[in-house]
Amino acid sequence: MKLSSRMAKFRGKRKVLEQVKIEGIAAEGKCIARVNDEVLFVEGVAPGDVVDVLITRKKKNFMEGKPLTFHEYSKDRVKPFCQHFGICGGCKWQHIPYDIQLKYKHQQVIDNLERIGKIPLPEVSPILGSSKIKYYRNKLEYTFSNWKWLTQDEIATGEELDRRGLGFHVPGSFDKILDIETCYHQPDPSNEIRLSVRKYCLENDVPFFDLKRRTGNVRNLIIRNSSLDQWMVIVQFAMEHEKNMGLMEHIKTSFPHIHSLQYVINDKGNETFHDLEVKLYSGEAHITEAMEDVQFRVGPKSFYQTNAAQAYELYKIARDYAGLKGDEVVYDLYTGTGTIANFIAKDAKKVIGLEYVEAAIEDAKLNSEINGVTNTEFYAGDMRELLNDDFMSNHDRPDVIITDPPRAGMHEDVIEMLLKIEAEKIVYVSCNPATQARDLALLDVKYTVKKVQPVDMFPQTHHVENVVLLERK
């Protein structure tokens, strides 16, 4: 939409663009419009909306803004189902119908591969949507705060309100927590557990943590579950305190269904606890996840895909693309806790998993052991240092490589090594099509992209996974 100069006004020192028509969805879930030949990115809107936009950032080639007034709503809008929509940082696409979410995610993959990769591509397969668009996560982390975020309605009351809350960080404010009533990410009894914990702490004056001042005690609540309906609850305390065990006993007696109840004493400046001891209060130290005939032990520090049902679909695609006949050596790069490695092991001669995190490798070995898998090997180390000429001279060369790197993609040194190894196939699983496209362009020297399959792991968000099959030229 072209915008005449008279439609640009100022409120204080800030510029407002009036009656901007939103055209589409861009990277990172922001929507896009063009104003006087300038690109404008806007959050919290939908394609087809006509809005007044407050400019929050101005760069040479683009602007960013947030909506102030809606003049017209898109015909494709739907009413968000969550009362916290627009304040909470999650589920930012609730106002967009799921079929349209999938359309934009599918196009996002194509745009990245074409614009960044600039390589020959086959037809991109239709995106695989999630069977669940609510209650699909198996892990949530809530934070306690004695300085909770107040909504406009709460401020308008003019009352002195209790500022203790348990919920999610408000985007852009590290120490402010939005107190959550109902979250649609995880099935029950997740909400029941959180509300019960909050009520107990309020009624018994358990001191909520203040991240800025480093005072208070109860600081974090983690709830995990598995497809076998096993539940794990972990409470983080800042210190040993006389009221800690009262809360733990309350959780145990209120929710006897909990399979694993644990706690951590964490006096650090952040909520990470990979380097801290996790103490078992009741039950077992892990829960169990299952995928076909393979089981995985999930401990308090273990990584497991947060949408387990859709992870199964993702891994089936990776297995199908690998096309294993039983006599292949497979390298599983960034193997994590060995989920893919153990999932495909029965179809391969040998699977070698490589991963940076040592604790994850120990989990991977354990997962092989409990499933009676004897044809896997796992090694820990920085990928660019671990996968080198010396490693290759001491191990079987791979026929197939499966790689599932973090969002940053693969380091150039790793890609150079893959080009040197010259495996017949590479199956590239990615949670970031932009960095995947960059890497595919580098691999294009020796590999051709044969198949592309987008997968939606996170409905109501802009995130999308993508699986690519490459074959040696």
Short mmCIF file of C-alpha atoms in Angstrom, two decimals:
data_model
loop_
_atom_site.label_atom_id
_atom_site.label_comp_id
_atom_site.label_asym_id
_atom_site.label_seq_id
_atom_site.Cartn_x
_atom_site.Cartn_y
_atom_site.Cartn_z
CA MET A 1 0.00 0.00 0.00
CA LYS A 2 1.37 3.43 -0.94
CA LEU A 3 1.19 5.90 1.90
CA SER A 4 1.02 9.63 1.24
CA SER A 5 3.09 11.94 3.41
CA ARG A 6 0.00 13.37 5.13
CA MET A 7 -0.77 9.92 6.54
CA ALA A 8 2.41 9.95 8.60
CA LYS A 9 1.91 11.71 11.94
CA PHE A 10 3.84 12.08 15.18
CA ARG A 11 2.72 11.24 18.70
CA GLY A 12 5.23 12.94 20.91
CA LYS A 13 8.55 12.19 19.24
CA ARG A 14 7.40 8.91 17.74
CA LYS A 15 6.21 8.48 14.18
CA VAL A 16 2.85 6.88 13.45
CA LEU A 17 1.91 5.57 10.01
CA GLU A 18 -1.83 5.57 9.49
CA GLN A 19 -4.03 3.04 7.71
CA VAL A 20 -1.28 0.67 6.66
CA LYS A 21 -2.50 -2.49 4.93
CA ILE A 22 -0.61 -5.59 6.01
CA GLU A 23 0.42 -7.64 2.97
CA GLY A 24 1.97 -10.89 4.19
CA ILE A 25 4.10 -12.72 6.72
CA ALA A 26 7.89 -12.38 6.79
CA ALA A 27 10.69 -14.01 8.76
CA GLU A 28 10.41 -14.68 12.50
CA GLY A 29 6.62 -14.44 12.36
CA LYS A 30 6.43 -10.69 11.79
CA CYS A 31 4.04 -9.36 9.17
CA ILE A 32 5.16 -7.12 6.33
CA ALA A 33 3.88 -4.03 4.54
CA ARG A 34 5.45 -1.58 2.12
CA VAL A 35 5.10 2.13 2.80
CA ASN A 36 6.41 4.66 0.25
CA ASP A 37 8.68 1.92 -1.09
CA GLU A 38 10.03 1.18 2.41
CA VAL A 39 9.66 -2.22 4.05
CA LEU A 40 7.77 -2.24 7.33
CA PHE A 41 7.70 -5.19 9.77
CA VAL A 42 4.83 -5.30 12.28
CA GLU A 43 4.10 -7.72 15.14
CA GLY A 44 0.64 -8.75 16.36
CA VAL A 45 -1.21 -8.28 13.06
CA ALA A 46 -2.45 -10.52 10.25
CA PRO A 47 -2.28 -10.22 6.46
CA GLY A 48 -5.26 -8.13 5.37
CA ASP A 49 -5.43 -5.98 8.53
CA VAL A 50 -5.49 -2.19 8.06
CA VAL A 51 -3.82 -0.52 11.05
CA ASP A 52 -2.13 2.57 12.39
CA VAL A 53 1.47 1.58 13.18
CA LEU A 54 3.74 3.14 15.80
CA ILE A 55 7.32 3.04 14.49
CA THR A 56 9.62 1.52 17.12
CA ARG A 57 12.76 1.16 15.01
CA LYS A 58 14.04 2.81 11.83
CA LYS A 59 16.92 1.47 9.78
CA LYS A 60 18.27 2.36 6.35
CA ASN A 61 16.41 -0.42 4.54
CA PHE A 62 13.43 -1.13 6.79
CA MET A 63 11.23 -0.06 9.70
CA GLU A 64 9.69 -1.95 12.60
CA GLY A 65 6.51 -1.09 14.44
CA LYS A 66 3.57 -2.20 16.53
CA PRO A 67 -0.15 -1.73 15.90
CA LEU A 68 -2.03 1.09 17.63
CA THR A 69 -5.47 1.20 16.02
CA PHE A 70 -7.18 -1.37 13.79
CA HIS A 71 -9.35 0.18 11.04
CA GLU A 72 -10.13 -3.13 9.32
CA TYR A 73 -9.58 -6.71 10.41
CA SER A 74 -8.45 -9.37 7.99
CA LYS A 75 -11.18 -11.74 6.80
CA ASP A 76 -8.85 -14.57 7.76
CA ARG A 77 -8.60 -13.58 11.42
CA VAL A 78 -9.96 -15.82 14.17
CA LYS A 79 -10.51 -15.02 17.83
CA PRO A 80 -7.51 -16.07 19.97
CA PHE A 81 -8.45 -18.84 22.39
CA CYS A 82 -6.09 -17.78 25.20
CA GLN A 83 -6.82 -14.93 27.61
CA HIS A 84 -3.08 -14.13 27.73
CA PHE A 85 -2.70 -13.67 23.96
CA GLY A 86 -0.84 -10.49 23.07
CA ILE A 87 1.06 -10.25 26.36
CA CYS A 88 2.52 -13.74 26.75
CA GLY A 89 5.43 -14.43 24.40
CA GLY A 90 4.11 -17.79 23.19
CA CYS A 91 1.42 -18.78 20.65
CA LYS A 92 1.73 -15.51 18.72
CA TRP A 93 -0.23 -16.88 15.74
CA GLN A 94 -3.45 -17.76 17.58
CA HIS A 95 -5.30 -15.11 15.55
CA ILE A 96 -4.40 -16.86 12.28
CA PRO A 97 -6.34 -20.03 11.26
CA TYR A 98 -4.19 -23.16 11.32
CA ASP A 99 -4.53 -23.92 7.61
CA ILE A 100 -3.23 -20.44 6.83
CA GLN A 101 -0.41 -20.84 9.36
CA LEU A 102 0.65 -23.94 7.44
CA LYS A 103 0.48 -22.09 4.12
CA TYR A 104 2.83 -19.38 5.36
CA LYS A 105 5.22 -21.87 6.96
CA HIS A 106 5.38 -23.84 3.73
CA GLN A 107 6.12 -20.65 1.81
CA GLN A 108 8.72 -19.64 4.39
CA VAL A 109 10.68 -22.83 3.63
CA ILE A 110 10.48 -22.23 -0.12
CA ASP A 111 11.51 -18.58 0.22
CA ASN A 112 14.54 -19.42 2.32
CA LEU A 113 15.74 -22.23 0.07
CA GLU A 114 15.29 -20.13 -3.07
CA ARG A 115 16.53 -16.73 -1.85
CA ILE A 116 19.37 -17.87 0.38
CA GLY A 117 20.26 -21.27 -1.08
CA LYS A 118 19.95 -20.26 -4.74
CA ILE A 119 20.30 -23.90 -5.79
CA PRO A 120 18.21 -26.21 -8.00
CA LEU A 121 15.29 -27.62 -6.02
CA PRO A 122 12.67 -30.32 -6.56
CA GLU A 123 9.04 -29.54 -5.86
CA VAL A 124 8.66 -28.95 -2.12
CA SER A 125 6.28 -31.48 -0.58
CA PRO A 126 3.14 -30.12 1.16
CA ILE A 127 3.90 -29.27 4.79
CA LEU A 128 3.02 -31.96 7.33
CA GLY A 129 0.72 -30.36 9.89
CA SER A 130 0.44 -31.37 13.52
CA SER A 131 -2.49 -33.54 14.56
CA LYS A 132 -2.71 -31.44 17.74
CA ILE A 133 -2.74 -27.64 17.62
CA LYS A 134 -3.26 -27.29 21.39
CA TYR A 135 -1.85 -29.27 24.32
CA TYR A 136 0.97 -30.67 22.20
CA ARG A 137 4.01 -29.83 24.35
CA ASN A 138 5.56 -32.24 26.85
CA LYS A 139 7.61 -29.69 28.78
CA LEU A 140 6.85 -26.28 30.28
CA GLU A 141 8.97 -24.06 32.52
CA TYR A 142 7.28 -21.53 34.78
CA THR A 143 9.00 -18.81 36.79
CA PHE A 144 8.03 -17.43 40.19
CA SER A 145 8.28 -13.70 40.74
CA ASN A 146 7.35 -11.25 43.49
CA TRP A 147 7.09 -8.54 40.83
CA LYS A 148 4.55 -9.89 38.37
CA TRP A 149 3.44 -8.03 35.25
CA LEU A 150 0.22 -6.05 35.65
CA THR A 151 -2.25 -5.99 32.79
CA GLN A 152 -3.97 -2.74 31.76
CA ASP A 153 -7.19 -3.97 33.40
CA GLU A 154 -5.36 -4.60 36.68
CA ILE A 155 -3.69 -1.19 36.59
CA ALA A 156 -7.04 0.47 35.88
CA THR A 157 -8.48 -0.81 39.17
CA GLY A 158 -6.14 1.53 41.06
CA GLU A 159 -5.93 -1.08 43.81
CA GLU A 160 -2.82 -2.24 45.64
CA LEU A 161 -2.39 -5.68 44.12
CA ASP A 162 -0.45 -8.73 45.21
CA ARG A 163 2.56 -8.79 42.87
CA ARG A 164 3.45 -12.46 43.43
CA GLY A 165 2.97 -14.58 40.34
CA LEU A 166 3.89 -17.83 38.59
CA GLY A 167 4.07 -17.91 34.82
CA PHE A 168 6.12 -16.91 31.79
CA HIS A 169 8.61 -14.12 31.18
CA VAL A 170 7.08 -11.11 29.42
CA PRO A 171 8.96 -10.52 26.13
CA GLY A 172 11.61 -7.82 26.51
CA SER A 173 11.50 -7.81 30.32
CA PHE A 174 13.76 -10.35 32.02
CA ASP A 175 12.43 -9.80 35.54
CA LYS A 176 8.70 -9.42 34.85
CA ILE A 177 6.48 -12.51 34.92
CA LEU A 178 2.99 -12.82 33.49
CA ASP A 179 0.87 -14.75 35.98
CA ILE A 180 -0.77 -17.56 33.98
CA GLU A 181 -4.28 -18.82 34.66
CA THR A 182 -4.68 -21.31 31.78
CA CYS A 183 -2.00 -22.43 29.35
CA TYR A 184 -3.02 -24.38 26.24
CA HIS A 185 0.41 -25.83 25.58
CA GLN A 186 0.36 -28.92 27.81
CA PRO A 187 -2.51 -31.27 28.71
CA ASP A 188 -3.92 -31.62 32.20
CA PRO A 189 -2.99 -32.00 34.96
CA SER A 190 -0.32 -29.43 33.99
CA ASN A 191 -2.52 -26.40 34.71
CA GLU A 192 -3.86 -28.04 37.86
CA ILE A 193 -0.34 -28.65 39.18
CA ARG A 194 0.80 -25.07 38.50
CA LEU A 195 -2.33 -23.50 40.06
CA SER A 196 -2.10 -25.77 43.10
CA VAL A 197 1.58 -24.91 43.61
CA ARG A 198 0.87 -21.19 43.30
CA LYS A 199 -2.05 -21.37 45.74
CA TYR A 200 0.00 -23.28 48.31
CA CYS A 201 2.89 -20.80 48.09
CA LEU A 202 0.56 -17.81 48.44
CA GLU A 203 -1.36 -19.28 51.37
CA ASN A 204 1.76 -20.41 53.21
CA ASP A 205 3.88 -17.31 52.55
CA VAL A 206 6.55 -19.21 50.67
CA PRO A 207 8.86 -16.37 49.54
CA PHE A 208 8.73 -15.84 45.77
CA PHE A 209 12.08 -15.15 44.12
CA ASP A 210 13.09 -11.65 42.99
CA LEU A 211 15.50 -12.07 40.08
CA LYS A 212 16.69 -8.47 40.14
CA ARG A 213 17.32 -8.23 43.89
CA ARG A 214 18.20 -11.93 44.33
CA THR A 215 15.85 -12.31 47.31
CA GLY A 216 13.13 -14.86 48.03
CA ASN A 217 13.33 -18.60 47.53
CA VAL A 218 10.94 -20.49 45.26
CA ARG A 219 12.01 -19.62 41.72
CA ASN A 220 11.10 -22.14 39.02
CA LEU A 221 8.60 -24.94 38.27
CA ILE A 222 9.19 -27.45 35.47
CA ILE A 223 6.46 -29.85 34.36
CA ARG A 224 7.23 -32.67 31.92
CA ASN A 225 5.11 -35.52 30.60
CA SER A 226 5.43 -38.38 28.15
CA SER A 227 3.17 -40.17 25.68
CA LEU A 228 2.95 -42.97 28.27
CA ASP A 229 1.19 -40.50 30.61
CA GLN A 230 4.12 -40.30 33.00
CA TRP A 231 4.65 -36.94 34.70
CA MET A 232 7.74 -35.27 36.14
CA VAL A 233 7.75 -32.13 38.30
CA ILE A 234 10.91 -30.25 39.25
CA VAL A 235 10.94 -27.30 41.67
CA GLN A 236 13.87 -24.92 41.84
CA PHE A 237 14.64 -23.20 45.15
CA ALA A 238 17.23 -20.49 45.65
CA MET A 239 18.31 -21.93 49.01
CA GLU A 240 17.59 -24.54 51.63
CA HIS A 241 14.56 -23.28 53.55
CA GLU A 242 12.24 -24.65 56.20
CA LYS A 243 9.23 -24.34 53.88
CA ASN A 244 10.75 -26.21 50.93
CA MET A 245 9.76 -29.69 52.00
CA GLY A 246 6.26 -28.52 52.88
CA LEU A 247 5.72 -27.55 49.25
CA MET A 248 7.23 -30.80 47.97
CA GLU A 249 4.98 -32.86 50.25
CA HIS A 250 1.96 -30.84 49.12
CA ILE A 251 2.71 -31.69 45.47
CA LYS A 252 3.26 -35.36 46.31
CA THR A 253 0.00 -35.78 48.22
CA SER A 254 -2.10 -33.61 45.87
CA PHE A 255 -0.92 -35.36 42.72
CA PRO A 256 -0.06 -39.00 43.48
CA HIS A 257 -0.06 -39.64 39.71
CA ILE A 258 3.31 -37.84 39.42
CA HIS A 259 5.91 -40.41 38.40
CA SER A 260 8.98 -38.32 39.28
CA LEU A 261 9.10 -35.46 41.80
CA GLN A 262 12.44 -33.68 42.16
CA TYR A 263 13.97 -30.40 43.29
CA VAL A 264 17.09 -28.29 42.81
CA ILE A 265 18.86 -25.76 45.01
CA ASN A 266 19.97 -23.03 42.61
CA ASP A 267 21.60 -19.85 43.94
CA LYS A 268 22.93 -18.76 40.52
CA GLY A 269 21.90 -15.68 38.60
CA ASN A 270 19.92 -17.75 36.08
CA GLU A 271 17.57 -20.74 36.08
CA THR A 272 19.81 -23.22 34.23
CA PHE A 273 20.64 -26.28 36.32
CA HIS A 274 22.60 -28.59 33.99
CA ASP A 275 25.60 -28.14 36.30
CA LEU A 276 23.66 -28.62 39.56
CA GLU A 277 22.54 -31.67 41.54
CA VAL A 278 18.90 -32.63 41.09
CA LYS A 279 17.49 -34.29 44.21
CA LEU A 280 14.77 -36.93 44.04
CA TYR A 281 11.90 -36.33 46.48
CA SER A 282 9.64 -39.19 45.44
CA GLY A 283 9.12 -41.67 42.61
CA GLU A 284 11.74 -42.44 39.99
CA ALA A 285 14.52 -40.19 38.68
CA HIS A 286 13.13 -40.31 35.13
CA ILE A 287 10.03 -40.72 33.01
CA THR A 288 9.81 -42.92 29.91
CA GLU A 289 8.96 -41.89 26.36
CA ALA A 290 8.22 -44.40 23.59
CA MET A 291 8.47 -44.35 19.82
CA GLU A 292 7.37 -47.57 18.09
CA ASP A 293 9.24 -50.33 19.94
CA VAL A 294 11.99 -48.02 21.23
CA GLN A 295 11.85 -46.48 24.69
CA PHE A 296 13.73 -43.43 25.93
CA ARG A 297 14.49 -42.48 29.49
CA VAL A 298 13.92 -38.77 30.03
CA GLY A 299 15.68 -37.38 33.09
CA PRO A 300 15.44 -33.85 34.54
CA LYS A 301 18.33 -32.67 32.34
CA SER A 302 17.52 -34.74 29.25
CA PHE A 303 16.53 -33.15 25.95
CA TYR A 304 13.56 -34.65 24.15
CA GLN A 305 11.53 -33.11 21.34
CA THR A 306 8.77 -31.06 22.98
CA ASN A 307 6.09 -32.22 20.52
CA ALA A 308 6.57 -35.98 20.87
CA ALA A 309 3.81 -37.04 18.47
CA GLN A 310 5.11 -34.80 15.70
CA ALA A 311 8.72 -35.78 16.46
CA TYR A 312 7.71 -39.33 15.56
CA GLU A 313 6.47 -38.09 12.19
CA LEU A 314 9.69 -36.12 11.70
CA TYR A 315 11.89 -39.11 12.47
CA LYS A 316 9.86 -41.36 10.16
CA ILE A 317 10.56 -38.92 7.32
CA ALA A 318 14.28 -38.89 8.15
CA ARG A 319 14.27 -42.71 8.22
CA ASP A 320 12.42 -42.87 4.91
CA TYR A 321 14.82 -40.42 3.28
CA ALA A 322 17.80 -42.44 4.54
CA GLY A 323 16.40 -45.48 2.70
CA LEU A 324 18.33 -47.98 4.80
CA LYS A 325 18.57 -51.62 3.69
CA GLY A 326 20.45 -53.01 6.68
CA ASP A 327 24.07 -52.93 5.49
CA GLU A 328 24.78 -49.19 5.85
CA VAL A 329 26.96 -47.29 8.30
CA VAL A 330 25.13 -44.15 9.42
CA TYR A 331 26.54 -41.09 11.14
CA ASP A 332 24.02 -39.19 13.27
CA LEU A 333 25.46 -35.72 13.80
CA TYR A 334 24.19 -33.61 16.73
CA THR A 335 22.60 -36.79 18.02
CA GLY A 336 21.52 -35.32 21.37
CA THR A 337 20.29 -38.17 23.55
CA GLY A 338 20.42 -40.55 20.59
CA THR A 339 16.74 -40.49 19.69
CA ILE A 340 17.23 -40.70 15.93
CA ALA A 341 20.23 -43.04 16.26
CA ASN A 342 18.33 -45.55 18.37
CA PHE A 343 15.16 -45.13 16.30
CA ILE A 344 16.91 -46.18 13.06
CA ALA A 345 19.48 -48.61 14.51
CA LYS A 346 17.50 -51.75 13.67
CA ASP A 347 17.57 -50.78 9.98
CA ALA A 348 21.33 -50.16 9.76
CA LYS A 349 24.57 -52.08 10.13
CA LYS A 350 25.96 -49.47 12.54
CA VAL A 351 25.01 -46.00 13.75
CA ILE A 352 27.63 -43.60 15.10
CA GLY A 353 26.27 -40.61 17.02
CA LEU A 354 28.23 -37.42 17.66
CA GLU A 355 27.19 -34.69 20.07
CA TYR A 356 28.73 -31.74 21.95
CA VAL A 357 27.02 -32.32 25.34
CA GLU A 358 28.63 -35.16 27.32
CA ALA A 359 25.58 -35.72 29.53
CA ALA A 360 23.44 -36.19 26.41
CA ILE A 361 25.86 -38.82 25.11
CA GLU A 362 25.57 -40.71 28.39
CA ASP A 363 21.77 -40.64 27.94
CA ALA A 364 22.19 -41.89 24.37
CA LYS A 365 24.28 -44.85 25.54
CA LEU A 366 21.74 -45.62 28.25
CA ASN A 367 18.90 -45.51 25.74
CA SER A 368 20.72 -48.05 23.58
CA GLU A 369 21.31 -50.25 26.59
CA ILE A 370 17.71 -50.33 27.81
CA ASN A 371 16.49 -51.15 24.30
CA GLY A 372 19.06 -53.89 23.71
CA VAL A 373 20.60 -51.94 20.81
CA THR A 374 24.15 -53.16 20.25
CA ASN A 375 25.08 -51.53 16.94
CA THR A 376 25.42 -47.90 18.12
CA GLU A 377 28.47 -45.92 19.17
CA PHE A 378 28.39 -42.44 20.69
CA TYR A 379 31.10 -39.79 21.02
CA ALA A 380 31.10 -36.40 22.73
CA GLY A 381 32.95 -33.30 21.57
CA ASP A 382 32.74 -30.11 19.55
CA MET A 383 31.55 -31.26 16.12
CA ARG A 384 34.15 -29.30 14.16
CA GLU A 385 36.94 -30.80 16.28
CA LEU A 386 35.50 -34.28 16.69
CA LEU A 387 34.61 -35.03 13.07
CA ASN A 388 38.08 -34.83 11.52
CA ASP A 389 40.59 -36.89 9.54
CA ASP A 390 41.76 -38.71 12.64
CA PHE A 391 38.21 -39.73 13.57
CA MET A 392 37.57 -40.96 10.04
CA SER A 393 40.77 -43.03 9.98
CA ASN A 394 39.64 -44.86 13.11
CA HIS A 395 35.98 -45.46 12.22
CA ASP A 396 33.97 -46.89 9.36
CA ARG A 397 33.11 -44.36 6.67
CA PRO A 398 29.40 -43.54 6.52
CA ASP A 399 27.11 -44.47 3.67
CA VAL A 400 24.47 -42.10 5.04
CA ILE A 401 24.80 -39.01 7.22
CA ILE A 402 21.88 -37.64 9.20
CA THR A 403 22.45 -34.17 10.62
CA ASP A 404 20.13 -32.25 12.94
CA PRO A 405 22.11 -29.16 14.02
CA PRO A 406 21.00 -26.31 16.30
CA ARG A 407 19.37 -23.17 14.88
CA ALA A 408 22.75 -21.72 13.90
CA GLY A 409 23.24 -24.58 11.43
CA MET A 410 26.55 -26.33 10.76
CA HIS A 411 29.97 -24.72 11.02
CA GLU A 412 31.82 -24.34 7.71
CA ASP A 413 34.51 -26.72 8.95
CA VAL A 414 31.87 -29.43 9.46
CA ILE A 415 30.48 -28.84 5.97
CA GLU A 416 33.99 -29.06 4.49
CA MET A 417 34.42 -32.39 6.26
CA LEU A 418 31.11 -33.67 4.88
CA LEU A 419 32.27 -32.76 1.39
CA LYS A 420 35.50 -34.64 2.06
CA ILE A 421 33.71 -37.75 3.42
CA GLU A 422 31.42 -37.95 0.36
CA ALA A 423 28.67 -40.11 1.86
CA GLU A 424 26.13 -41.24 -0.72
CA LYS A 425 23.26 -39.50 1.10
CA ILE A 426 22.84 -36.69 3.60
CA VAL A 427 19.54 -36.24 5.42
CA TYR A 428 19.47 -32.70 6.81
CA VAL A 429 16.90 -32.03 9.55
CA SER A 430 16.62 -28.36 10.47
CA CYS A 431 14.68 -26.12 12.84
CA ASN A 432 15.83 -23.04 10.89
CA PRO A 433 15.30 -23.11 7.11
CA ALA A 434 17.43 -19.96 6.70
CA THR A 435 20.65 -21.49 8.05
CA GLN A 436 19.75 -24.78 6.38
CA ALA A 437 19.56 -22.97 3.03
CA ARG A 438 22.97 -21.40 3.64
CA ASP A 439 24.46 -24.83 4.34
CA LEU A 440 22.78 -26.42 1.32
CA ALA A 441 24.40 -23.80 -0.91
CA LEU A 442 27.82 -24.89 0.39
CA LEU A 443 27.00 -28.58 -0.07
CA ASP A 444 25.83 -27.95 -3.63
CA VAL A 445 29.41 -28.48 -4.82
CA LYS A 446 28.95 -32.25 -4.50
CA TYR A 447 25.31 -32.81 -3.60
CA THR A 448 21.92 -32.44 -5.25
CA VAL A 449 18.74 -31.76 -3.28
CA LYS A 450 16.32 -34.56 -4.11
CA LYS A 451 13.46 -34.13 -1.62
CA VAL A 452 12.18 -31.38 0.67
CA GLN A 453 9.59 -31.96 3.42
CA PRO A 454 8.51 -29.15 5.78
CA VAL A 455 7.08 -30.28 9.13
CA ASP A 456 5.13 -28.17 11.62
CA MET A 457 6.28 -29.01 15.14
CA PHE A 458 4.92 -25.89 16.86
CA PRO A 459 1.37 -24.82 15.92
CA GLN A 460 0.38 -21.23 16.81
CA THR A 461 4.00 -20.09 16.31
CA HIS A 462 6.07 -19.12 13.26
CA HIS A 463 8.60 -21.92 13.80
CA VAL A 464 8.91 -24.65 11.18
CA GLU A 465 11.13 -27.71 10.74
CA ASN A 466 12.37 -28.93 7.39
CA VAL A 467 13.88 -32.22 6.19
CA VAL A 468 16.01 -32.33 3.05
CA LEU A 469 17.45 -35.34 1.24
CA LEU A 470 20.75 -34.75 -0.58
CA GLU A 471 22.39 -37.28 -2.87
CA ARG A 472 25.96 -37.23 -4.11
CA LYS A 473 26.33 -35.99 -7.70
#
